[in-house]
Amino acid sequence: MTILFHKELGKIEGECHNGVVQYRGIKYASLKHRFGPPELHTRCEKPAVVDATKVGPAAIGNPTGCELELELIQQHLIVPHLPPQSDTECLNLTVTAPGNPGSTQLPVFVFIHGGGLAMGSGTWPQYDHSAIVRRSIEIGRPIIGVNINYRTGIFGFLTSEELRSAGFKANNGLRDQKAAFQWVRKFISGFNGDPENITAIGQSAGGVSATLLLQSEEPLFDRMVVMSGTCLALRPEPTTLHEKFYEQVCEIHGLTNLSGDQRLEALDKINSHELLAKIPPSVPSLPAIDNEFIHDVTTYETVKDWQNRSDPALPGLRWCRELLIGDCQFDGSIYQLALGFRKADIGKQLEQSLNVNVPEHEVEIDKLVGAYGISAADNDEIAYLRVLEFINDVLFYVPTVTVSNVWPGTVYVYHLNEPNPWEGPFKGQATHILDVALLFKNFDHTLDEGTRAVGEAFGDATICFINATSPWKASSAHEPIAFIFGGEAKPGKLVEDIPAHTGRRETLIQYDSSIGFDTLRAAAVAFLSGR
């Protein structure tokens, strides 16, 4: 155990292990209501010494979410005892720092976990920052890591005119994240962190969140790492659509015939897990265009304005100086959750769905489906994999390349091609969430020397970036380059960022001019939703 004397927060007891100290379960914001706005927590109450040796409660979500994500990674870890989830006591964080930090303030990174904005927690063992902080000490570039919890699912993203009129604003989950960054700016110096040197790291829905936080006028971080997820994939939707989601929630819980006040009271009193358990997939967790926190939907057309820092809805282009962005070669593996039970005639399903949702491009759609080899697949299993490749390119690869191409500041691009080494349906492919598994080094004990070297190279490069040091040569419109991690390039190499050199497909890119990426993205989402 170790005691930190924090000037503003008082005495905080943390736990030290192998040269790294963790302060867990620190409250960064308070909630007066499960749907209410976060209120920045600026002091620690009595006792005289705050016990920060145990993780805090996670937000309400899938109670087996951690195990589910480990199944997707295809490797298990020992899951420690976690406290019960909470709808109002979930806004807490963990600070991981060198045990002997020295006198110089250290660079800080704040990790925003994924989970489709529907589940997740920074307390899950696959996200533990101990190993990456320890590695930063070993290579002489010490850093501090911050893991945050934020509201997900309906508690993070349900909104309606009724809720907003009662003072319950939209985009709670994103507001929580913003509050966490505000807390870090205000208090991290007491942990020997540099409040003027903060990196946001977002993976999957966390990457979506990081890019959406750029809509904040207030500077929240100085650079960001976006891993397999951008606001071009999981987009904010108009409040009119959210109104329909709200109506569904009320109907499911038998609240339709109540008055507005009675509905709000019922939504507050229904058991949180019961409230969540009845929510169908037709009520997704999506940010809302509320014209307060989020002002506009991000499309392939609107991001063109990023290049000249001219998008008025994106002030973060002025205060976020650098971007490190990349994808995994088979991020599409995550959509096994939506498509794994739809394998029968899945190729035909996709073709029919695309033709229904994009009827004006029937000829081009037929060519596109053929180009992915979906219509020619010998069986449903092969067709399933090719459909996932199509989804991969629409929702991960093309958005990654697009954002990197229009980013007005310094940008570093990577592509992770290291095969998943563990037994499972996608062994041998660079699957979604493999980036986190390698970055945070919590699975190193299960890896062979080659894969461990890839993870080390990826982690060391990220540590350099957090330290405001170039991990490799920056990309530009005149010279698009990317670093390939793993695959045939162990541990990695710098290449021209074109499909022929990065192990990516150029198939979808060829259809932008005829069909358009926004149209293809909307059609892919419709297919995933069963339409």
Coordinates of C-alpha atoms in Angstrom, one line a residue:
M1 CA 0.0 0.0 0.0
T2 CA 1.1 3.6 -0.6
I3 CA -0.4 6.9 0.5
L4 CA -0.6 9.9 -1.9
F5 CA -0.8 13.4 -0.5
H6 CA -2.9 15.1 -3.1
K7 CA -3.2 18.9 -2.6
E8 CA -6.8 19.2 -3.6
L9 CA -8.2 15.7 -2.9
G10 CA -6.4 14.9 0.3
K11 CA -4.8 11.6 1.3
I12 CA -5.4 8.7 -1.1
E13 CA -4.4 5.1 -0.5
G14 CA -3.3 3.2 -3.5
E15 CA -1.8 -0.2 -4.2
C16 CA 1.8 -0.6 -5.4
H17 CA 3.0 -3.7 -7.3
N18 CA 6.2 -4.2 -9.3
G19 CA 7.1 -0.5 -9.5
V20 CA 3.6 0.6 -10.5
V21 CA 0.9 2.2 -8.3
Q22 CA -2.8 2.2 -8.9
Y23 CA -5.4 4.4 -7.4
R24 CA -8.8 2.7 -8.1
G25 CA -12.4 3.7 -8.0
I26 CA -11.8 7.4 -7.7
K27 CA -15.1 9.3 -8.2
Y28 CA -14.7 11.9 -11.0
A29 CA -18.4 13.0 -11.2
S30 CA -21.6 12.6 -9.3
L31 CA -25.1 11.8 -10.5
K32 CA -28.3 12.9 -8.8
H33 CA -30.4 10.9 -11.2
R34 CA -29.7 7.9 -13.4
F35 CA -30.6 10.0 -16.5
G36 CA -29.1 13.2 -15.1
P37 CA -26.0 15.1 -16.2
P38 CA -22.7 14.4 -14.5
E39 CA -21.5 16.9 -11.9
L40 CA -17.7 17.2 -11.6
H41 CA -16.5 15.8 -8.3
T42 CA -14.0 18.2 -6.9
R43 CA -13.2 16.9 -3.4
C44 CA -13.0 13.6 -1.5
E45 CA -15.2 13.3 1.6
K46 CA -14.1 11.9 4.9
P47 CA -12.5 9.6 6.0
A48 CA -9.1 11.2 6.3
V49 CA -7.6 8.7 4.0
V50 CA -9.5 7.7 0.8
D51 CA -9.4 4.0 0.1
A52 CA -8.4 3.7 -3.6
T53 CA -7.3 0.1 -3.5
K54 CA -10.5 -1.4 -5.0
V55 CA -12.2 -0.7 -8.3
G56 CA -15.4 1.2 -8.3
P57 CA -18.8 0.1 -9.7
A58 CA -19.2 -0.1 -13.5
A59 CA -22.2 1.4 -15.3
I60 CA -25.3 -0.7 -15.8
G61 CA -24.7 -3.1 -18.7
N62 CA -24.6 -6.7 -19.8
P63 CA -23.6 -8.5 -16.5
T64 CA -21.5 -11.0 -18.5
G65 CA -20.0 -8.4 -20.8
C66 CA -16.4 -8.9 -19.7
E67 CA -16.6 -12.6 -20.4
L68 CA -18.3 -11.9 -23.7
E69 CA -15.5 -9.6 -24.8
L70 CA -12.8 -12.1 -23.7
E71 CA -14.6 -14.7 -25.9
L72 CA -14.4 -12.2 -28.9
I73 CA -10.6 -11.8 -28.1
Q74 CA -10.5 -15.6 -28.1
Q75 CA -8.4 -15.8 -24.9
H76 CA -9.5 -15.6 -21.3
L77 CA -8.0 -13.8 -18.3
I78 CA -8.8 -14.3 -14.6
V79 CA -11.7 -11.9 -14.0
P80 CA -11.3 -10.4 -10.4
H81 CA -14.3 -9.9 -8.2
L82 CA -16.0 -6.7 -9.4
P83 CA -18.5 -4.7 -7.4
P84 CA -22.1 -4.6 -8.4
Q85 CA -23.0 -2.3 -11.3
S86 CA -24.6 1.0 -10.5
D87 CA -26.8 3.5 -12.3
T88 CA -25.6 6.4 -10.2
E89 CA -22.3 5.5 -8.6
C90 CA -20.5 4.4 -11.8
L91 CA -18.6 7.6 -12.7
N92 CA -15.2 6.6 -11.3
L93 CA -11.7 6.1 -12.7
T94 CA -8.4 4.4 -12.1
V95 CA -5.1 6.1 -12.2
T96 CA -2.0 4.0 -12.9
A97 CA 1.4 5.6 -12.4
P98 CA 5.0 4.8 -11.9
G99 CA 5.8 4.1 -8.2
N100 CA 8.8 6.4 -8.3
P101 CA 7.7 9.1 -10.8
G102 CA 10.5 11.6 -10.2
S103 CA 10.1 15.3 -10.1
T104 CA 9.1 15.9 -13.8
Q105 CA 5.4 15.9 -14.6
L106 CA 4.6 12.9 -16.8
P107 CA 2.5 12.5 -20.0
V108 CA -1.0 11.1 -19.4
F109 CA -3.3 9.0 -21.5
V110 CA -7.0 8.5 -20.9
F111 CA -8.5 5.3 -22.2
I112 CA -12.1 5.2 -23.5
H113 CA -13.3 1.6 -23.7
G114 CA -15.4 0.2 -26.5
G115 CA -18.5 -2.0 -26.3
G116 CA -20.7 -0.4 -29.0
L117 CA -21.8 2.3 -26.5
A118 CA -24.0 -0.5 -25.1
M119 CA -21.6 -2.0 -22.5
G120 CA -18.1 -2.0 -21.1
S121 CA -16.0 -0.9 -18.2
G122 CA -12.5 0.4 -17.6
T123 CA -12.2 -2.0 -14.7
W124 CA -12.1 -5.1 -17.0
P125 CA -8.8 -7.0 -16.7
Q126 CA -8.0 -6.7 -20.5
Y127 CA -7.9 -2.9 -20.0
D128 CA -5.6 -2.9 -17.0
H129 CA -2.8 -0.3 -17.5
S130 CA -0.2 -1.8 -15.2
A131 CA 1.8 -3.5 -17.9
I132 CA 2.0 -0.6 -20.4
V133 CA 2.9 1.8 -17.6
R134 CA 5.6 -0.6 -16.4
R135 CA 6.9 -0.9 -20.0
S136 CA 7.0 2.9 -20.4
I137 CA 9.3 3.0 -17.4
E138 CA 11.5 0.3 -18.9
I139 CA 12.1 2.2 -22.1
G140 CA 12.7 5.5 -20.3
R141 CA 9.4 7.2 -21.4
P142 CA 7.3 6.9 -18.3
I143 CA 3.6 7.7 -18.6
I144 CA 0.4 7.7 -16.5
G145 CA -2.7 5.9 -17.5
V146 CA -6.3 6.7 -16.6
N147 CA -9.1 4.2 -17.1
I148 CA -12.7 5.6 -17.0
N149 CA -16.2 4.3 -16.6
Y150 CA -19.0 6.0 -18.4
R151 CA -22.7 5.3 -18.8
T152 CA -23.7 3.1 -21.8
G153 CA -26.9 1.7 -23.2
I154 CA -30.2 3.5 -22.4
F155 CA -28.7 5.2 -19.3
G156 CA -26.0 6.7 -21.6
F157 CA -27.9 7.5 -24.7
L158 CA -31.7 7.4 -24.3
T159 CA -33.3 10.8 -25.0
S160 CA -36.6 12.3 -25.9
E161 CA -38.3 15.7 -25.8
E162 CA -40.0 14.6 -22.6
L163 CA -36.6 13.8 -20.9
R164 CA -34.9 17.0 -22.2
S165 CA -37.8 19.2 -21.1
A166 CA -37.4 17.7 -17.6
G167 CA -33.8 18.7 -17.6
F168 CA -32.3 15.3 -18.6
K169 CA -30.0 16.1 -21.5
A170 CA -29.0 13.9 -24.4
N171 CA -25.7 12.1 -24.8
N172 CA -25.1 11.3 -21.1
G173 CA -22.3 8.8 -22.0
L174 CA -20.4 11.4 -23.9
R175 CA -21.0 14.0 -21.2
D176 CA -19.6 11.5 -18.7
Q177 CA -16.5 11.2 -20.8
K178 CA -16.1 14.9 -21.1
A179 CA -16.4 15.2 -17.3
A180 CA -13.6 12.6 -16.9
F181 CA -11.3 14.6 -19.1
Q182 CA -12.2 17.8 -17.2
W183 CA -11.3 16.0 -13.9
V184 CA -8.0 14.8 -15.4
R185 CA -7.1 18.3 -16.5
K186 CA -7.9 19.6 -13.0
F187 CA -6.4 17.0 -10.7
I188 CA -3.9 14.8 -12.6
S189 CA -1.0 17.1 -11.6
G190 CA -1.5 15.8 -8.0
F191 CA -0.6 12.4 -9.3
N192 CA 2.5 13.9 -11.0
G193 CA 0.8 14.0 -14.4
D194 CA 1.1 16.9 -16.9
P195 CA -2.4 18.5 -17.4
E196 CA -1.1 20.1 -20.6
N197 CA 0.0 16.7 -22.1
I198 CA -3.0 14.5 -22.3
T199 CA -3.7 11.8 -25.0
A200 CA -7.1 10.3 -25.5
I201 CA -7.0 6.7 -26.6
G202 CA -10.3 5.3 -27.9
Q203 CA -10.9 1.8 -29.2
S204 CA -13.9 0.8 -31.2
A205 CA -16.8 2.7 -29.7
G206 CA -14.2 4.5 -27.7
G207 CA -12.7 5.7 -30.9
V208 CA -16.1 6.9 -32.1
S209 CA -16.4 8.8 -28.8
A210 CA -13.0 10.4 -29.1
T211 CA -13.8 11.7 -32.5
L212 CA -17.2 13.0 -31.3
L213 CA -15.6 14.8 -28.4
L214 CA -13.9 17.0 -30.9
Q215 CA -17.2 18.8 -31.0
S216 CA -16.4 20.3 -27.6
E217 CA -15.4 24.0 -27.6
E218 CA -13.4 23.3 -24.4
P219 CA -10.1 21.7 -25.1
L220 CA -10.2 18.2 -23.5
F221 CA -6.9 16.6 -24.7
D222 CA -3.9 17.4 -26.8
R223 CA -3.7 14.4 -29.1
M224 CA -5.6 11.2 -29.7
V225 CA -5.2 7.6 -30.7
V226 CA -8.2 6.2 -32.6
M227 CA -8.2 2.4 -32.8
S228 CA -10.8 0.7 -35.1
G229 CA -13.6 3.1 -34.7
T230 CA -14.6 6.6 -35.9
C231 CA -17.7 8.8 -36.0
L232 CA -18.0 7.9 -39.7
A233 CA -19.1 4.4 -38.6
L234 CA -21.3 4.8 -35.5
R235 CA -23.0 8.1 -36.2
P236 CA -25.2 10.5 -34.2
E237 CA -28.8 10.4 -35.2
P238 CA -31.5 13.1 -35.2
T239 CA -33.6 13.5 -32.1
T240 CA -36.7 12.6 -34.2
L241 CA -35.3 9.0 -34.5
H242 CA -34.4 8.9 -30.8
E243 CA -38.0 9.9 -30.1
K244 CA -39.0 6.6 -31.7
F245 CA -36.5 4.7 -29.6
Y246 CA -38.0 6.3 -26.5
E247 CA -41.5 5.4 -27.5
Q248 CA -40.4 1.7 -27.9
V249 CA -38.8 1.7 -24.4
C250 CA -42.0 3.1 -22.9
E251 CA -44.2 0.6 -24.8
I252 CA -42.0 -2.3 -23.7
H253 CA -42.4 -1.3 -20.1
G254 CA -46.1 -0.5 -20.3
L255 CA -45.7 3.2 -19.8
T256 CA -47.4 4.5 -23.0
N257 CA -50.7 5.5 -21.4
L258 CA -49.1 7.3 -18.4
S259 CA -48.7 11.0 -18.2
G260 CA -45.2 12.4 -19.0
D261 CA -44.4 12.9 -15.3
Q262 CA -45.6 9.4 -14.4
R263 CA -43.4 8.0 -17.2
L264 CA -40.3 9.8 -16.0
E265 CA -41.0 8.6 -12.4
A266 CA -41.4 5.0 -13.6
L267 CA -38.3 5.1 -15.7
D268 CA -36.4 6.2 -12.6
K269 CA -37.9 3.6 -10.3
I270 CA -37.9 0.4 -12.5
N271 CA -35.0 -1.8 -11.5
S272 CA -32.1 -0.8 -13.7
H273 CA -31.2 -4.3 -14.8
E274 CA -34.8 -5.1 -15.5
L275 CA -35.1 -1.9 -17.5
L276 CA -32.1 -2.8 -19.6
A277 CA -32.9 -6.5 -20.0
K278 CA -36.1 -5.8 -21.9
I279 CA -34.5 -3.4 -24.5
P280 CA -34.5 -5.1 -27.9
P281 CA -31.8 -4.6 -30.6
S282 CA -34.2 -2.2 -32.4
V283 CA -33.3 0.3 -29.7
P284 CA -29.6 0.9 -30.4
S285 CA -27.2 2.9 -28.3
L286 CA -26.5 6.0 -30.5
P287 CA -25.5 9.6 -29.8
A288 CA -28.1 12.2 -30.6
I289 CA -27.8 15.4 -32.7
D290 CA -29.1 17.6 -29.9
N291 CA -27.6 20.9 -31.2
E292 CA -25.9 21.3 -27.9
F293 CA -23.3 18.6 -27.4
I294 CA -23.5 17.3 -30.9
H295 CA -24.4 19.7 -33.7
D296 CA -24.3 17.6 -36.9
V297 CA -24.0 14.1 -38.3
T298 CA -20.5 13.3 -39.6
T299 CA -20.6 12.2 -43.2
Y300 CA -18.0 11.6 -45.9
E301 CA -19.0 14.9 -47.4
T302 CA -18.8 16.9 -44.2
V303 CA -15.4 15.5 -43.2
K304 CA -13.9 17.1 -46.3
D305 CA -14.1 20.4 -44.4
W306 CA -11.8 19.0 -41.7
Q307 CA -8.9 19.4 -44.1
N308 CA -8.9 23.2 -43.8
R309 CA -10.1 23.3 -40.1
S310 CA -13.2 24.9 -41.5
D311 CA -15.9 22.7 -39.9
P312 CA -17.6 25.0 -37.3
A313 CA -19.1 21.9 -35.7
L314 CA -15.7 20.5 -34.9
P315 CA -13.7 22.9 -32.6
G316 CA -11.4 20.1 -31.6
L317 CA -9.6 20.4 -34.9
R318 CA -8.1 23.6 -33.3
W319 CA -7.1 22.1 -30.0
C320 CA -6.2 18.4 -30.8
R321 CA -2.8 18.7 -32.4
E322 CA -2.0 15.2 -33.4
L323 CA -3.7 12.0 -34.4
L324 CA -2.6 8.3 -34.4
I325 CA -5.2 6.2 -36.2
G326 CA -5.4 2.7 -37.4
D327 CA -7.4 -0.5 -37.8
C328 CA -7.1 -4.3 -37.6
Q329 CA -7.1 -6.3 -40.8
F330 CA -10.3 -8.1 -39.8
D331 CA -12.2 -5.7 -37.6
G332 CA -15.3 -7.1 -39.2
S333 CA -15.1 -10.1 -37.0
I334 CA -17.0 -8.1 -34.3
Y335 CA -20.1 -8.4 -36.4
Q336 CA -20.3 -12.1 -35.7
L337 CA -22.5 -10.9 -32.8
A338 CA -25.1 -9.6 -35.4
L339 CA -24.6 -12.1 -38.2
G340 CA -23.4 -15.4 -36.6
F341 CA -26.9 -16.7 -36.3
R342 CA -27.9 -15.5 -39.9
K343 CA -25.5 -17.7 -41.9
A344 CA -28.1 -19.5 -43.8
D345 CA -28.2 -17.9 -47.3
I346 CA -26.3 -14.9 -45.9
G347 CA -24.9 -14.0 -49.3
K348 CA -28.4 -13.8 -50.8
Q349 CA -29.6 -11.9 -47.7
L350 CA -27.0 -9.2 -48.3
E351 CA -27.6 -8.9 -52.0
Q352 CA -31.4 -8.6 -51.5
S353 CA -30.9 -6.1 -48.7
L354 CA -28.5 -3.9 -50.7
N355 CA -30.9 -3.9 -53.7
V356 CA -33.8 -3.0 -51.5
N357 CA -31.9 -0.2 -49.7
V358 CA -30.0 1.1 -52.8
P359 CA -32.5 0.4 -55.6
E360 CA -31.0 3.1 -57.8
H361 CA -27.7 1.3 -58.1
E362 CA -28.8 -2.2 -58.8
V363 CA -26.2 -2.9 -61.5
E364 CA -23.3 -1.5 -59.4
I365 CA -24.5 -3.5 -56.3
D366 CA -24.5 -6.7 -58.3
K367 CA -20.9 -5.9 -59.4
L368 CA -19.9 -5.0 -55.8
V369 CA -21.3 -8.3 -54.4
G370 CA -19.5 -10.1 -57.2
A371 CA -16.2 -8.3 -56.5
Y372 CA -16.3 -9.6 -52.9
G373 CA -16.9 -13.1 -54.1
I374 CA -20.1 -13.3 -52.1
S375 CA -22.4 -14.5 -54.9
A376 CA -19.9 -17.0 -56.1
A377 CA -19.3 -18.5 -52.6
D378 CA -19.5 -22.3 -52.5
N379 CA -21.2 -22.4 -49.2
D380 CA -22.7 -20.3 -46.4
E381 CA -19.6 -20.4 -44.3
I382 CA -17.5 -18.9 -47.1
A383 CA -20.2 -16.3 -47.9
Y384 CA -20.4 -15.4 -44.2
L385 CA -16.6 -14.6 -44.1
R386 CA -16.9 -12.5 -47.3
V387 CA -19.9 -10.6 -46.0
L388 CA -17.9 -9.8 -42.9
E389 CA -15.0 -8.6 -45.1
F390 CA -17.5 -6.2 -46.8
I391 CA -18.7 -4.9 -43.5
N392 CA -15.1 -4.6 -42.3
D393 CA -14.3 -2.3 -45.3
V394 CA -17.5 -0.2 -45.0
L395 CA -17.3 0.4 -41.2
F396 CA -13.6 0.2 -40.4
Y397 CA -11.1 0.4 -43.2
V398 CA -12.6 3.1 -45.4
P399 CA -13.5 5.4 -42.4
T400 CA -9.9 5.0 -41.1
V401 CA -8.3 6.0 -44.4
T402 CA -10.8 8.8 -44.9
V403 CA -10.2 10.4 -41.5
S404 CA -6.4 10.0 -41.9
N405 CA -6.6 11.7 -45.3
V406 CA -8.5 14.7 -44.2
W407 CA -6.9 15.3 -40.7
P408 CA -5.5 18.8 -40.9
G409 CA -2.7 18.3 -38.3
T410 CA 0.0 15.7 -37.9
V411 CA -1.3 12.2 -38.5
Y412 CA 0.3 8.8 -38.0
V413 CA -1.4 5.8 -39.6
Y414 CA -1.1 2.1 -38.7
H415 CA -2.6 -1.1 -39.9
L416 CA -2.5 -4.2 -37.5
N417 CA -2.1 -7.4 -39.5
E418 CA -0.9 -9.8 -36.8
P419 CA -3.0 -13.0 -36.9
N420 CA -5.0 -13.8 -33.8
P421 CA -2.9 -16.6 -32.2
W422 CA -5.7 -18.1 -30.0
E423 CA -8.1 -20.9 -30.7
G424 CA -11.5 -19.7 -31.9
P425 CA -13.5 -19.1 -35.1
F426 CA -11.1 -16.4 -36.4
K427 CA -7.7 -17.8 -35.4
G428 CA -5.2 -16.6 -37.9
Q429 CA -6.9 -13.3 -38.6
A430 CA -6.2 -9.8 -37.2
T431 CA -9.5 -9.6 -35.3
H432 CA -11.3 -6.7 -33.7
I433 CA -10.0 -5.9 -30.1
L434 CA -6.7 -7.7 -30.8
D435 CA -5.2 -4.2 -30.8
V436 CA -6.1 -3.7 -27.2
A437 CA -4.9 -7.1 -26.2
L438 CA -1.5 -6.4 -27.6
L439 CA -1.3 -2.7 -26.6
F440 CA -2.0 -3.3 -22.9
K441 CA 0.2 -6.4 -22.7
N442 CA -2.3 -8.3 -20.4
F443 CA -2.1 -11.4 -22.6
D444 CA 1.7 -11.5 -23.1
H445 CA 2.0 -14.6 -21.0
T446 CA 0.0 -16.5 -23.6
L447 CA 1.9 -15.3 -26.7
D448 CA 4.8 -16.7 -28.6
E449 CA 7.9 -14.6 -29.1
G450 CA 7.0 -13.3 -32.5
T451 CA 3.5 -12.1 -31.6
R452 CA 4.8 -10.7 -28.3
A453 CA 7.4 -8.7 -30.3
V454 CA 4.6 -7.2 -32.5
G455 CA 2.7 -6.2 -29.4
E456 CA 5.8 -4.7 -27.9
A457 CA 6.5 -2.7 -31.1
F458 CA 2.9 -1.4 -31.2
G459 CA 2.9 -0.5 -27.5
D460 CA 6.3 1.2 -27.7
A461 CA 5.2 3.3 -30.6
T462 CA 2.0 4.3 -28.8
I463 CA 4.1 5.2 -25.7
C464 CA 6.3 7.4 -27.9
F465 CA 3.2 9.2 -29.3
I466 CA 1.8 9.8 -25.7
N467 CA 5.2 11.3 -25.0
A468 CA 4.7 13.7 -27.9
T469 CA 7.4 12.0 -29.9
S470 CA 7.0 10.8 -33.5
P471 CA 6.5 7.0 -33.5
W472 CA 7.4 6.9 -37.2
K473 CA 7.2 9.3 -40.1
A474 CA 3.9 11.2 -40.4
S475 CA 1.6 10.6 -43.3
S476 CA 0.4 13.4 -45.6
A477 CA -1.7 13.9 -48.7
H478 CA 1.5 14.1 -50.8
E479 CA 3.0 11.0 -49.2
P480 CA 0.4 8.7 -47.6
I481 CA 2.3 6.2 -45.5
A482 CA 1.4 3.8 -42.8
F483 CA 3.2 1.4 -40.3
I484 CA 2.3 -2.2 -40.7
F485 CA 2.4 -4.2 -37.4
G486 CA 2.7 -8.0 -37.7
G487 CA 1.7 -10.4 -40.4
E488 CA 4.5 -10.9 -42.8
A489 CA 6.1 -7.7 -41.4
K490 CA 7.2 -8.8 -38.0
P491 CA 7.4 -6.8 -35.9
G492 CA 6.6 -4.1 -38.4
K493 CA 7.6 -1.8 -41.3
L494 CA 6.7 1.5 -42.8
V495 CA 5.0 1.3 -46.3
E496 CA 3.0 3.4 -48.7
D497 CA -0.6 3.5 -47.5
I498 CA -2.2 1.8 -50.4
P499 CA -4.1 -1.5 -50.4
A500 CA -1.4 -3.4 -52.3
H501 CA 1.1 -2.6 -49.5
T502 CA -1.1 -2.7 -46.4
G503 CA -2.9 -6.0 -46.9
R504 CA -6.2 -4.2 -47.5
R505 CA -8.8 -4.5 -50.3
E506 CA -9.4 -1.6 -52.7
T507 CA -12.7 -3.2 -53.8
L508 CA -15.0 -0.8 -51.9
I509 CA -12.9 2.3 -52.8
Q510 CA -13.7 1.7 -56.4
Y511 CA -17.4 2.2 -55.8
D512 CA -17.3 5.6 -54.1
S513 CA -17.8 7.6 -57.3
S514 CA -20.7 5.5 -58.5
I515 CA -22.5 4.6 -55.3
G516 CA -20.9 6.7 -52.6
F517 CA -19.5 5.8 -49.2
D518 CA -22.4 7.3 -47.3
T519 CA -24.9 5.3 -49.3
L520 CA -22.9 2.1 -48.8
R521 CA -22.5 2.8 -45.1
A522 CA -26.3 3.3 -44.7
A523 CA -27.0 0.2 -46.6
A524 CA -24.6 -1.9 -44.6
V525 CA -26.2 -0.7 -41.3
A526 CA -29.6 -1.5 -42.6
F527 CA -28.5 -5.0 -43.4
L528 CA -26.9 -5.5 -40.0
S529 CA -30.2 -4.3 -38.5
G530 CA -32.1 -7.0 -40.4
R531 CA -33.6 -4.7 -43.1

